[in-house]
Amino acid sequence: MEKQNRLNTANKDEFYPPFPTRWTRFWRTFVPVQLYNFFRLNLKIMMIVVKGHS
């Protein structure tokens, strides 16, 4: 039982994601970048749909 507890506490930090940096948070919330990604994704989806219907 002790061995199992030691393993759980040793690996405990590995189960949590890292905190985003300041720049990561900035790019995730920057509206022009979000609009660009939105239209880029929609274009990709539309290309797949158009290819499938031809």
mmCIF file of N, CA and C in Angstrom:
data_model
loop_
_atom_site.group_PDB
_atom_site.id
_atom_site.type_symbol
_atom_site.label_atom_id
_atom_site.label_comp_id
_atom_site.label_asym_id
_atom_site.label_seq_id
_atom_site.Cartn_x
_atom_site.Cartn_y
_atom_site.Cartn_z
ATOM 1 N N MET A 1 0.816 -1.188 0.000
ATOM 2 C CA MET A 1 0.000 0.000 0.000
ATOM 3 C C MET A 1 0.863 1.257 0.000
ATOM 4 N N GLU A 2 1.966 1.244 0.749
ATOM 5 C CA GLU A 2 2.843 2.405 0.795
ATOM 6 C C GLU A 2 3.460 2.685 -0.576
ATOM 7 N N LYS A 3 3.806 1.637 -1.285
ATOM 8 C CA LYS A 3 4.420 1.821 -2.597
ATOM 9 C C LYS A 3 3.448 2.519 -3.554
ATOM 10 N N GLN A 4 2.192 2.155 -3.512
ATOM 11 C CA GLN A 4 1.200 2.777 -4.372
ATOM 12 C C GLN A 4 1.032 4.267 -4.023
ATOM 13 N N ASN A 5 1.025 4.615 -2.756
ATOM 14 C CA ASN A 5 0.903 6.009 -2.344
ATOM 15 C C ASN A 5 2.089 6.840 -2.814
ATOM 16 N N ARG A 6 3.286 6.289 -2.710
ATOM 17 C CA ARG A 6 4.472 7.015 -3.159
ATOM 18 C C ARG A 6 4.429 7.251 -4.664
ATOM 19 N N LEU A 7 3.950 6.294 -5.416
ATOM 20 C CA LEU A 7 3.857 6.464 -6.862
ATOM 21 C C LEU A 7 2.828 7.536 -7.218
ATOM 22 N N ASN A 8 1.714 7.541 -6.518
ATOM 23 C CA ASN A 8 0.681 8.534 -6.802
ATOM 24 C C ASN A 8 1.157 9.948 -6.488
ATOM 25 N N THR A 9 1.860 10.123 -5.398
ATOM 26 C CA THR A 9 2.318 11.471 -5.055
ATOM 27 C C THR A 9 3.465 11.907 -5.959
ATOM 28 N N ALA A 10 4.276 10.988 -6.424
ATOM 29 C CA ALA A 10 5.396 11.349 -7.292
ATOM 30 C C ALA A 10 4.910 11.802 -8.655
ATOM 31 N N ASN A 11 3.855 11.232 -9.166
ATOM 32 C CA ASN A 11 3.355 11.568 -10.495
ATOM 33 C C ASN A 11 2.186 12.549 -10.459
ATOM 34 N N LYS A 12 1.874 13.064 -9.306
ATOM 35 C CA LYS A 12 0.699 13.903 -9.149
ATOM 36 C C LYS A 12 0.761 15.151 -10.036
ATOM 37 N N ASP A 13 1.909 15.805 -10.142
ATOM 38 C CA ASP A 13 2.036 17.034 -10.924
ATOM 39 C C ASP A 13 1.923 16.792 -12.420
ATOM 40 N N GLU A 14 2.126 15.601 -12.886
ATOM 41 C CA GLU A 14 2.076 15.306 -14.308
ATOM 42 C C GLU A 14 0.659 15.318 -14.856
ATOM 43 N N PHE A 15 -0.345 15.287 -14.009
ATOM 44 C CA PHE A 15 -1.715 15.217 -14.466
ATOM 45 C C PHE A 15 -2.332 16.589 -14.703
ATOM 46 N N TYR A 16 -1.610 17.650 -14.414
ATOM 47 C CA TYR A 16 -2.133 18.996 -14.583
ATOM 48 C C TYR A 16 -1.438 19.668 -15.767
ATOM 49 N N PRO A 17 -2.183 20.387 -16.598
ATOM 50 C CA PRO A 17 -1.558 21.056 -17.738
ATOM 51 C C PRO A 17 -0.720 22.244 -17.271
ATOM 52 N N PRO A 18 0.255 22.653 -18.065
ATOM 53 C CA PRO A 18 1.050 23.814 -17.676
ATOM 54 C C PRO A 18 0.237 25.104 -17.801
ATOM 55 N N PHE A 19 0.617 26.104 -17.066
ATOM 56 C CA PHE A 19 -0.056 27.390 -17.157
ATOM 57 C C PHE A 19 0.354 28.089 -18.446
ATOM 58 N N PRO A 20 -0.591 28.702 -19.177
ATOM 59 C CA PRO A 20 -0.213 29.407 -20.402
ATOM 60 C C PRO A 20 0.586 30.662 -20.075
ATOM 61 N N THR A 21 1.495 30.990 -20.963
ATOM 62 C CA THR A 21 2.296 32.191 -20.771
ATOM 63 C C THR A 21 1.467 33.420 -21.101
ATOM 64 N N ARG A 22 2.031 34.573 -20.831
ATOM 65 C CA ARG A 22 1.338 35.832 -21.112
ATOM 66 C C ARG A 22 1.041 35.960 -22.602
ATOM 67 N N TRP A 23 2.007 35.603 -23.440
ATOM 68 C CA TRP A 23 1.814 35.724 -24.892
ATOM 69 C C TRP A 23 0.810 34.711 -25.416
ATOM 70 N N THR A 24 0.785 33.536 -24.851
ATOM 71 C CA THR A 24 -0.196 32.529 -25.260
ATOM 72 C C THR A 24 -1.604 33.018 -24.969
ATOM 73 N N ARG A 25 -1.807 33.577 -23.789
ATOM 74 C CA ARG A 25 -3.117 34.123 -23.452
ATOM 75 C C ARG A 25 -3.484 35.281 -24.374
ATOM 76 N N PHE A 26 -2.505 36.110 -24.695
ATOM 77 C CA PHE A 26 -2.757 37.239 -25.587
ATOM 78 C C PHE A 26 -3.216 36.762 -26.958
ATOM 79 N N TRP A 27 -2.513 35.813 -27.559
ATOM 80 C CA TRP A 27 -2.874 35.351 -28.907
ATOM 81 C C TRP A 27 -4.180 34.588 -28.921
ATOM 82 N N ARG A 28 -4.532 33.934 -27.829
ATOM 83 C CA ARG A 28 -5.810 33.216 -27.764
ATOM 84 C C ARG A 28 -6.995 34.164 -27.679
ATOM 85 N N THR A 29 -6.794 35.368 -27.159
ATOM 86 C CA THR A 29 -7.888 36.305 -26.977
ATOM 87 C C THR A 29 -7.832 37.491 -27.926
ATOM 88 N N PHE A 30 -6.836 37.572 -28.796
ATOM 89 C CA PHE A 30 -6.681 38.680 -29.730
ATOM 90 C C PHE A 30 -7.685 38.499 -30.874
ATOM 91 N N VAL A 31 -8.639 39.419 -30.990
ATOM 92 C CA VAL A 31 -9.781 39.263 -31.895
ATOM 93 C C VAL A 31 -9.372 39.117 -33.364
ATOM 94 N N PRO A 32 -8.450 39.919 -33.908
ATOM 95 C CA PRO A 32 -8.086 39.724 -35.320
ATOM 96 C C PRO A 32 -7.530 38.327 -35.623
ATOM 97 N N VAL A 33 -6.755 37.801 -34.729
ATOM 98 C CA VAL A 33 -6.213 36.448 -34.937
ATOM 99 C C VAL A 33 -7.337 35.425 -34.871
ATOM 100 N N GLN A 34 -8.281 35.622 -33.965
ATOM 101 C CA GLN A 34 -9.404 34.697 -33.856
ATOM 102 C C GLN A 34 -10.277 34.737 -35.112
ATOM 103 N N LEU A 35 -10.484 35.928 -35.661
ATOM 104 C CA LEU A 35 -11.256 36.037 -36.907
ATOM 105 C C LEU A 35 -10.529 35.349 -38.063
ATOM 106 N N TYR A 36 -9.219 35.556 -38.144
ATOM 107 C CA TYR A 36 -8.432 34.904 -39.185
ATOM 108 C C TYR A 36 -8.531 33.385 -39.063
ATOM 109 N N ASN A 37 -8.368 32.858 -37.868
ATOM 110 C CA ASN A 37 -8.458 31.408 -37.660
ATOM 111 C C ASN A 37 -9.859 30.887 -37.973
ATOM 112 N N PHE A 38 -10.874 31.659 -37.631
ATOM 113 C CA PHE A 38 -12.251 31.270 -37.913
ATOM 114 C C PHE A 38 -12.475 31.113 -39.413
ATOM 115 N N PHE A 39 -12.072 32.118 -40.191
ATOM 116 C CA PHE A 39 -12.271 32.050 -41.634
ATOM 117 C C PHE A 39 -11.375 31.011 -42.296
ATOM 118 N N ARG A 40 -10.188 30.829 -41.781
ATOM 119 C CA ARG A 40 -9.292 29.804 -42.328
ATOM 120 C C ARG A 40 -9.883 28.410 -42.124
ATOM 121 N N LEU A 41 -10.417 28.153 -40.934
ATOM 122 C CA LEU A 41 -11.038 26.861 -40.653
ATOM 123 C C LEU A 41 -12.269 26.647 -41.524
ATOM 124 N N ASN A 42 -13.103 27.691 -41.666
ATOM 125 C CA ASN A 42 -14.284 27.562 -42.507
ATOM 126 C C ASN A 42 -13.917 27.302 -43.957
ATOM 127 N N LEU A 43 -12.854 27.929 -44.435
ATOM 128 C CA LEU A 43 -12.396 27.693 -45.804
ATOM 129 C C LEU A 43 -11.951 26.243 -45.987
ATOM 130 N N LYS A 44 -11.226 25.728 -45.014
ATOM 131 C CA LYS A 44 -10.797 24.323 -45.082
ATOM 132 C C LYS A 44 -12.003 23.386 -45.139
ATOM 133 N N ILE A 45 -12.997 23.650 -44.301
ATOM 134 C CA ILE A 45 -14.189 22.804 -44.275
ATOM 135 C C ILE A 45 -14.930 22.891 -45.604
ATOM 136 N N MET A 46 -15.063 24.105 -46.138
ATOM 137 C CA MET A 46 -15.758 24.276 -47.411
ATOM 138 C C MET A 46 -15.019 23.565 -48.550
ATOM 139 N N MET A 47 -13.698 23.575 -48.538
ATOM 140 C CA MET A 47 -12.927 22.876 -49.572
ATOM 141 C C MET A 47 -13.203 21.379 -49.511
ATOM 142 N N ILE A 48 -13.288 20.828 -48.317
ATOM 143 C CA ILE A 48 -13.582 19.398 -48.156
ATOM 144 C C ILE A 48 -14.985 19.093 -48.667
ATOM 145 N N VAL A 49 -15.949 19.945 -48.341
ATOM 146 C CA VAL A 49 -17.330 19.726 -48.763
ATOM 147 C C VAL A 49 -17.443 19.824 -50.278
ATOM 148 N N VAL A 50 -16.798 20.835 -50.873
ATOM 149 C CA VAL A 50 -16.882 21.011 -52.331
ATOM 150 C C VAL A 50 -16.226 19.831 -53.051
ATOM 151 N N LYS A 51 -15.108 19.358 -52.571
ATOM 152 C CA LYS A 51 -14.437 18.215 -53.189
ATOM 153 C C LYS A 51 -15.309 16.952 -53.081
ATOM 154 N N GLY A 52 -16.036 16.830 -51.988
ATOM 155 C CA GLY A 52 -16.869 15.650 -51.788
ATOM 156 C C GLY A 52 -18.121 15.651 -52.672
ATOM 157 N N HIS A 53 -18.551 16.815 -53.137
ATOM 158 C CA HIS A 53 -19.759 16.902 -53.934
ATOM 159 C C HIS A 53 -19.488 16.975 -55.434
ATOM 160 N N SER A 54 -18.242 16.910 -55.833
ATOM 161 C CA SER A 54 -17.960 16.999 -57.264
ATOM 162 C C SER A 54 -17.644 15.650 -57.874
#
